[in-house]
C-alpha positions as a Python dict, from the first residue, in 0.01 Angstrom:
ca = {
    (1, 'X'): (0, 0, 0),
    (2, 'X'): (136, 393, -79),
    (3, 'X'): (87, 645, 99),
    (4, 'X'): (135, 1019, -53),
    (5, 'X'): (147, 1313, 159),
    (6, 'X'): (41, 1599, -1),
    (7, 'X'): (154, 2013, 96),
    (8, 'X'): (-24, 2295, -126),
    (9, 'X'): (202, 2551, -59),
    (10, 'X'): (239, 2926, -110),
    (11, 'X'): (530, 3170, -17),
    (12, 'X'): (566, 2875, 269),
    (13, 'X'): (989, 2905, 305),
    (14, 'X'): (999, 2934, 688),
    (15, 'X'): (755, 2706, 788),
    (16, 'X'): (820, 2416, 511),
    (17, 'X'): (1152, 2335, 625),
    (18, 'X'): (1025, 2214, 989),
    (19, 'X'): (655, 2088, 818),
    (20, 'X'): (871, 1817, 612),
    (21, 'X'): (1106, 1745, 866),
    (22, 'X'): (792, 1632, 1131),
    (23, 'X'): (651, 1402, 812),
    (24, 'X'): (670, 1027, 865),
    (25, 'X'): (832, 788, 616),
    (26, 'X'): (716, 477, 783),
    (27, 'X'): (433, 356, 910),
    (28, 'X'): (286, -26, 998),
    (29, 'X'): (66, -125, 732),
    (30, 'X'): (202, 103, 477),
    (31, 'X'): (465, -27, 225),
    (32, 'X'): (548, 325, 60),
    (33, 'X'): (516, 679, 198),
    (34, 'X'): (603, 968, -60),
    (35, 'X'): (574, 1349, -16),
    (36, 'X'): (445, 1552, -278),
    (37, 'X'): (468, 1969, -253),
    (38, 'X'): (211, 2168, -472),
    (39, 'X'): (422, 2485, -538),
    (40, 'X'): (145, 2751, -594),
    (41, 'X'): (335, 3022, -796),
    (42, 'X'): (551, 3077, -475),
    (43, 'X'): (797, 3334, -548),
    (44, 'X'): (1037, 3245, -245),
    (45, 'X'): (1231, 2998, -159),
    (46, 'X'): (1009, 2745, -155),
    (47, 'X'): (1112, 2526, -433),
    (48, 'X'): (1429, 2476, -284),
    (49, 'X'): (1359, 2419, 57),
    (50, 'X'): (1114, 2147, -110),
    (51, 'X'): (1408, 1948, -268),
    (52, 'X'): (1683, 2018, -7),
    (53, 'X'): (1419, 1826, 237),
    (54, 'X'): (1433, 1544, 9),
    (55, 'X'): (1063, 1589, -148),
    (56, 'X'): (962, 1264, -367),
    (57, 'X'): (738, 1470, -631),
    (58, 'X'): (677, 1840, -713),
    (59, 'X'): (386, 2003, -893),
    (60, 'X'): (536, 2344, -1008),
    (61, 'X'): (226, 2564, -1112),
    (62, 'X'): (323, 2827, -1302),
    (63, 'X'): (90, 3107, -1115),
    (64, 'X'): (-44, 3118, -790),
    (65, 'X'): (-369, 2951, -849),
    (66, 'X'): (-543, 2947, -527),
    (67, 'X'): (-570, 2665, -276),
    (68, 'X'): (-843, 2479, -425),
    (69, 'X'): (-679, 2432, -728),
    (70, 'X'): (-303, 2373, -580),
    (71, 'X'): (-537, 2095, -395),
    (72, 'X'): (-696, 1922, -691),
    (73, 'X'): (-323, 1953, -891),
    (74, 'X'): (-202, 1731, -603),
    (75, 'X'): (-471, 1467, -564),
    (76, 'X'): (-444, 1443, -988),
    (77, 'X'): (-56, 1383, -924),
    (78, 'X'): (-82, 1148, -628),
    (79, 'X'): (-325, 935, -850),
    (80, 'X'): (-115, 884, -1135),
    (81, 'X'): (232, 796, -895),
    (82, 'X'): (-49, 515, -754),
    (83, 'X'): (-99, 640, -419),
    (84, 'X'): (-354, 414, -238),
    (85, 'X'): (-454, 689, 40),
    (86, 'X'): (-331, 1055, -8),
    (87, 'X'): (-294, 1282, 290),
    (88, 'X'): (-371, 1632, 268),
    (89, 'X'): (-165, 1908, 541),
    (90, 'X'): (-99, 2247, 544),
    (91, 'X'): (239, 2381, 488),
    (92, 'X'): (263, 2576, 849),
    (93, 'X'): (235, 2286, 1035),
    (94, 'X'): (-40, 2355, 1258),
    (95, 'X'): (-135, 1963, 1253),
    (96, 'X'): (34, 1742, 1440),
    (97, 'X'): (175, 1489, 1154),
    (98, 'X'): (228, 1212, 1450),
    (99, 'X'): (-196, 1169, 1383),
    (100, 'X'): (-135, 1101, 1069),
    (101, 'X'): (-218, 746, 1178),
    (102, 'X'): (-524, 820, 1312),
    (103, 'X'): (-617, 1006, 982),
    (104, 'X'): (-518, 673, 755),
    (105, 'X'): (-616, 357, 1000),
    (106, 'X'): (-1022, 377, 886),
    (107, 'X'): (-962, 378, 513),
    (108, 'X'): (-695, 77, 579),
    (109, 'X'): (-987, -73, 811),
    (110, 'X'): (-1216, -23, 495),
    (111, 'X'): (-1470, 189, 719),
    (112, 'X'): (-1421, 516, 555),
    (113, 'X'): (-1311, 677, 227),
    (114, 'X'): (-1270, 990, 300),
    (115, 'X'): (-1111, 1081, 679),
    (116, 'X'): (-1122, 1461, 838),
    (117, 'X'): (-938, 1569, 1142),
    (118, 'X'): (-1073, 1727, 1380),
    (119, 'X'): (-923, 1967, 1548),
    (120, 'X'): (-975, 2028, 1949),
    (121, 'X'): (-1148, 2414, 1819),
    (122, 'X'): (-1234, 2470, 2215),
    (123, 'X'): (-918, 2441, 2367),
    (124, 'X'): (-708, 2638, 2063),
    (125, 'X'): (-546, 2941, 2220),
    (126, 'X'): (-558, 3148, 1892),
    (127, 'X'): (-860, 3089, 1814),
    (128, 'X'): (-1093, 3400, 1907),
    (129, 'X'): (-1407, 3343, 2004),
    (130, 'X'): (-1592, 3462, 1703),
    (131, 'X'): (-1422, 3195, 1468),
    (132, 'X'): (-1481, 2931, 1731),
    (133, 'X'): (-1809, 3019, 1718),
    (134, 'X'): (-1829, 3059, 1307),
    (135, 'X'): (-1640, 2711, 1288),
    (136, 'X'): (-1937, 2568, 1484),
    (137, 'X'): (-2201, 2727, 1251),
    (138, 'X'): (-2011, 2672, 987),
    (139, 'X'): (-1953, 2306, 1044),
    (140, 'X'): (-2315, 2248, 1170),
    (141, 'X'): (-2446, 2381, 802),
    (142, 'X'): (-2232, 2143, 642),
    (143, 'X'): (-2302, 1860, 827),
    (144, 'X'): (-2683, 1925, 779),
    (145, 'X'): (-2614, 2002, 423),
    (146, 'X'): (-2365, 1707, 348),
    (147, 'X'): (-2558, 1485, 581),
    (148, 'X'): (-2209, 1377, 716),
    (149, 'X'): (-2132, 1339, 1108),
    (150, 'X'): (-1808, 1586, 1018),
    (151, 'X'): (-1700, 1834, 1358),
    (152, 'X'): (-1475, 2011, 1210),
    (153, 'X'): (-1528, 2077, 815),
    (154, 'X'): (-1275, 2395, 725),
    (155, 'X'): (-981, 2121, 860),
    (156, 'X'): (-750, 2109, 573),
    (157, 'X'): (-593, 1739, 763),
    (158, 'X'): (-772, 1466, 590),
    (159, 'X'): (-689, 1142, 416),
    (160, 'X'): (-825, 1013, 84),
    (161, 'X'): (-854, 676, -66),
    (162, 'X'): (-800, 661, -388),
    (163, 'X'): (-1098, 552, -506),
    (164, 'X'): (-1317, 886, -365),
    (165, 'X'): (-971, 1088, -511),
    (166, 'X'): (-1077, 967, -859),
    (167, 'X'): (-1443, 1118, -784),
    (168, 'X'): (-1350, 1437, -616),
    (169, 'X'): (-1387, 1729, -825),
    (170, 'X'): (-1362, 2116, -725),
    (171, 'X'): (-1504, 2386, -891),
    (172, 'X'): (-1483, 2674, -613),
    (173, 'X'): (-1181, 2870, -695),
    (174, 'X'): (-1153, 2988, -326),
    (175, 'X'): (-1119, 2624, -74),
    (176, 'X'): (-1150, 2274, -128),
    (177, 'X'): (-1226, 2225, 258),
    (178, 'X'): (-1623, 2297, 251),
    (179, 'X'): (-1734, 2171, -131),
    (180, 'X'): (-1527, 1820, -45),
    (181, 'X'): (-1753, 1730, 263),
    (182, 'X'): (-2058, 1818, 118),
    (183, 'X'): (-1921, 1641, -239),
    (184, 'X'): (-1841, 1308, -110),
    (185, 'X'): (-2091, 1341, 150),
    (186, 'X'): (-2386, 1356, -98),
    (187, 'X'): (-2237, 1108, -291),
    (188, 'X'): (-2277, 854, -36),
    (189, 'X'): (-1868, 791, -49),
    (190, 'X'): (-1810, 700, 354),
    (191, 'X'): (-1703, 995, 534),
    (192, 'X'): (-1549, 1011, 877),
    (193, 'X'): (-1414, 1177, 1099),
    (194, 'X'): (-1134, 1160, 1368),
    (195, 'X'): (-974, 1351, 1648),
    (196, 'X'): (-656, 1515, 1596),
    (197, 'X'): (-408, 1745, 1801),
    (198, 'X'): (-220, 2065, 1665),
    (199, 'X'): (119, 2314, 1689),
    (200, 'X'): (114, 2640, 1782),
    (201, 'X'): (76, 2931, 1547),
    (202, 'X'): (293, 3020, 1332),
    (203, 'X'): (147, 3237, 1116),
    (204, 'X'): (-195, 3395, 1056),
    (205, 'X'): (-368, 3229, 821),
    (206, 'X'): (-387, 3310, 479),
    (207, 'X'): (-700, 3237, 354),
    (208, 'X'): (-892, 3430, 611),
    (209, 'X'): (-828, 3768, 508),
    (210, 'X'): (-1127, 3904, 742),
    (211, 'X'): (-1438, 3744, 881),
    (212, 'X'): (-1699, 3874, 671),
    (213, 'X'): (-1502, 3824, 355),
    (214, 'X'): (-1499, 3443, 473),
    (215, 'X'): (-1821, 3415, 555),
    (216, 'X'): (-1942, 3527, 237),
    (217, 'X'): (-1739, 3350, -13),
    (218, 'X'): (-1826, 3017, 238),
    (219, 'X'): (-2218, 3039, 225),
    (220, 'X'): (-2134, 3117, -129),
    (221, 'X'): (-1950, 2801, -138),
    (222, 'X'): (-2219, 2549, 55),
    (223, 'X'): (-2518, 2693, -167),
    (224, 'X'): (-2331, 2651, -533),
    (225, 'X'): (-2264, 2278, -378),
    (226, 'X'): (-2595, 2204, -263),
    (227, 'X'): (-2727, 2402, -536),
    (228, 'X'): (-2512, 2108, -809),
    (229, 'X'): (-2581, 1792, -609),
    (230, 'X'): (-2937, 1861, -499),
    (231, 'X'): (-3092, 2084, -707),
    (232, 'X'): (-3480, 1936, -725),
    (233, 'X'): (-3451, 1952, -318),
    (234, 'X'): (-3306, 2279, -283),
    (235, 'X'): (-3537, 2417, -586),
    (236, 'X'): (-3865, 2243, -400),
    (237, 'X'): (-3778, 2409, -46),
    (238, 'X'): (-3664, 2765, -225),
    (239, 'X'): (-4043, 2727, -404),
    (240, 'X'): (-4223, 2662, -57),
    (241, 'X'): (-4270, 3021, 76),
    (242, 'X'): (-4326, 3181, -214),
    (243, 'X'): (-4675, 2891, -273),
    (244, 'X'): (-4748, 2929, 79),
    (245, 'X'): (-4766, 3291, 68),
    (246, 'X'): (-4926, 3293, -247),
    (247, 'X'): (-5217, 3040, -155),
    (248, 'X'): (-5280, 3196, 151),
    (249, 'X'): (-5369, 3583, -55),
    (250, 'X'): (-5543, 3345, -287),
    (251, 'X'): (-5771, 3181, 35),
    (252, 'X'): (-5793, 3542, 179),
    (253, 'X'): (-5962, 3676, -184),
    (254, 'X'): (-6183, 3383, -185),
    (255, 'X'): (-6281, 3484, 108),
    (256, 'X'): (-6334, 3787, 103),
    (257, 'X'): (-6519, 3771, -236),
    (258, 'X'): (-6789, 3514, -70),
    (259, 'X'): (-6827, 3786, 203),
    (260, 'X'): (-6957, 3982, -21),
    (261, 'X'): (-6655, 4258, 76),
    (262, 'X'): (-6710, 4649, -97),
    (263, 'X'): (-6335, 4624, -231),
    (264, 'X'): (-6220, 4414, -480),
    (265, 'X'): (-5881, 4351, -313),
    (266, 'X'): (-5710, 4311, -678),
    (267, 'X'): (-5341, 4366, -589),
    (268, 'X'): (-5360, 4059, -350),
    (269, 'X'): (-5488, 3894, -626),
    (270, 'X'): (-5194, 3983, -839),
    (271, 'X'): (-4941, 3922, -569),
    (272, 'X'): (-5081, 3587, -470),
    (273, 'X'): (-5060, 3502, -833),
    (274, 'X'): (-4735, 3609, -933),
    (275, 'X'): (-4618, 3412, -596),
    (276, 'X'): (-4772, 3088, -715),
    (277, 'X'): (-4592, 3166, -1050),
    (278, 'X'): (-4269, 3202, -906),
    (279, 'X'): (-4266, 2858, -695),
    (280, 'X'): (-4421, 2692, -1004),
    (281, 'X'): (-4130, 2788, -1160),
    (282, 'X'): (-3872, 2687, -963),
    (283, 'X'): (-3997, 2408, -895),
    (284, 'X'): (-3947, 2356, -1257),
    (285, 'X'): (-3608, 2455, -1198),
    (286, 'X'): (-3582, 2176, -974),
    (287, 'X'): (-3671, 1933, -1206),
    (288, 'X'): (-3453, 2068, -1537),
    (289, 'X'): (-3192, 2028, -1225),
    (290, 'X'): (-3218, 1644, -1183),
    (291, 'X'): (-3266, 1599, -1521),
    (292, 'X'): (-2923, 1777, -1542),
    (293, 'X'): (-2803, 1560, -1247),
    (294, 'X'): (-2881, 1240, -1437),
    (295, 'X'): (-2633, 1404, -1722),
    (296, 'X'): (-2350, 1488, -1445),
    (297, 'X'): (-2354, 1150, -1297),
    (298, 'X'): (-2315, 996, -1643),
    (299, 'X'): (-2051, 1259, -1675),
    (300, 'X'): (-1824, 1184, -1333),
    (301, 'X'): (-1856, 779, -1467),
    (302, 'X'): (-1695, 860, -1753),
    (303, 'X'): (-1420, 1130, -1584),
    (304, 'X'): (-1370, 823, -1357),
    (305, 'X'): (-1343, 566, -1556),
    (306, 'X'): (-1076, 820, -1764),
    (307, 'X'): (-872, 887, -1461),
    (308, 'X'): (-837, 573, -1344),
    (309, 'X'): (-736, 453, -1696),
    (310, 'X'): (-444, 765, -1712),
    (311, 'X'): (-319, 678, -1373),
    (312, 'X'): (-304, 295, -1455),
    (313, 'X'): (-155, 365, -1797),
    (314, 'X'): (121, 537, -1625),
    (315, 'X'): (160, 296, -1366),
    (316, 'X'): (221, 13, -1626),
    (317, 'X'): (438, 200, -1866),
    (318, 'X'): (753, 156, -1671),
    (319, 'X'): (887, 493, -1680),
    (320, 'X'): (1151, 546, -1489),
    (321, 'X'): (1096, 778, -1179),
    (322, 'X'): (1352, 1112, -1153),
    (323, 'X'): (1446, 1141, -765),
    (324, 'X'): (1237, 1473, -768),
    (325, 'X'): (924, 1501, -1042),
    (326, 'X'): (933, 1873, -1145),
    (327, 'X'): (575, 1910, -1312),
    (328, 'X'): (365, 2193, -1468),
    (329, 'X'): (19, 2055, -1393),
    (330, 'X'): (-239, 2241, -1473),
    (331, 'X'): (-540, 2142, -1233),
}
């Protein structure tokens, strides 16, 4: 079994160093354990540092990209070296890489797919309370969303098997964290998650930039998800106010008409009509959207079936492995 470790990084020369260093290269029940660095248009010395540390593969992208991408470059890379389970850290080394164990042992048990740490968010120092509180909120929606059991969904410490790694695909430009839960979740691939423990700061993080800004581009996020991989649920509930508000203006008319009332209350007419129209049509929305669903699932077969063919092509073509792989991937 191989295991590839996975670091997106950006600008990450003094923290990389002592990230790669805490790495493991064995581990019972693994036969292989590589490390692979997604180099997100760093400008530093982060290339280096990456093969001075003795790095097994490199994905070189040739602009900074943004995390989600620098994530999907490096689960497309880890596939076609054959990794079995990849692991997925940050480059600051705020996880501890000793539960890197935990993270792997229920995709080797065959009880999960895809495995989440979870971090201990209440007794974090530098967390303030706001984003302790946002992380709950924030993990709550997605595990009511996803319909996962996931604590701690922005944790960027998780381990993939390689089967859900073939069917993971990312199309928010801004993190991989939230639209992966809800993803696999929603497409009943076995999701779990386990407790972890974490370093101290090193650095602020960089994909925070303020809490509204995250917020926003998050809800953003959840909805497009739940928007792609439910849409006749999410179009039926969106439609349910609008009908309810419309039929009760229509009840209130009828009423009011058999009362014999002096006014002929036209504009609730109107309104309760043009509210009946608009959950009519979305819930016609909904159902162009699973008739659009059937199309995407035939699509992510066939995207399957054509990854797993590249990355067992590869395997079996014998090429001779370089002691560093120095790629321009394009995610």
């Amino acid at each position: 079994m191989k295991l590839i470790i996975q670091i997106p990084c950006f600008n990450e020369e003094a923290q990389l160093a002592e990230t790669l260093r805490a790495l493991p290269r064995k581990l019972d029940g693994i036969d292989i354990i590589e490390w692979l660095v997604v180099n997100d248009g760093s400008t530093d010395r982060t290339l280096e540092i990456a093969r001075a540390e003795g790095v097994d593969h490199i994905v070189d992208l040739p602009f900074n990209m943004g995390l989600a991408r620098g994530f999907m470059a490096g689960l497309q890379r880890a596939l076609l070296e054959g990794a079995d389970i990849i692991v997925n850290t940050d480059a600051d080394n705020q996880y501890n890489a000793d539960d890197i164990v935990a993270l792997i042992e229920p995709i080797i048990a065959r009880r999960a797919q895809f495995v989440i740490g979870d971090r201990p968010i209440a007794t974090i120092e530098h967390f303030s309370r706001i984003k302790r509180l946002l992380q709950r909120i924030g993990s709550g929606t997605v595990r009511f969303v996803s319909g996962t059991s996931i604590n701690d969904a922005p944790s960027g410490f998780r381990a993939i098997a390689r089967d859900a790694a073939l069917r993971i695909n990312i199309f928010d430009g801004y993190t991989y964290t939230l639209e992966s839960v809800i993803q696999t979740g929603l497409s009943n691939i076995p999701v779990l998650s386990v407790p972890i423990r974490v370093n101290g700061e090193t650095r602020p993080s960089r994909l925070i930039r303020s809490i509204p800004d995250y917020v926003s581009r998050s809800i953003i996020s959840i909805l497009r998800t739940f928007f792609v991989y439910r849409p006749g649920k999410t179009f039926f509930l969106l439609g349910i106010p609008p009908f309810l508000l419309g039929a009760f203006l229509s009840a209130r008319w009828v009423w009011l008409f058999l009362d014999n009332s002096e006014r002929s209350h036209v504009p609730s007419l109107v309104a309760a009509a043009i509210l009946i129209l608009v959950a009519v049509m979305l819930w016609i929305a909904g159902l162009l959207g699973e008739q659009l669903a059937i199309n995407r699932h035939l699509l992510q077969d066939i995207q399957y079936a054509l990854r797993l063919a590249h990355a067992d092509r590869r395997l079996s073509s014998g090429v001779e492995k370089a002691d560093v792989k120095h790629d321009r991937i394009e995610p």
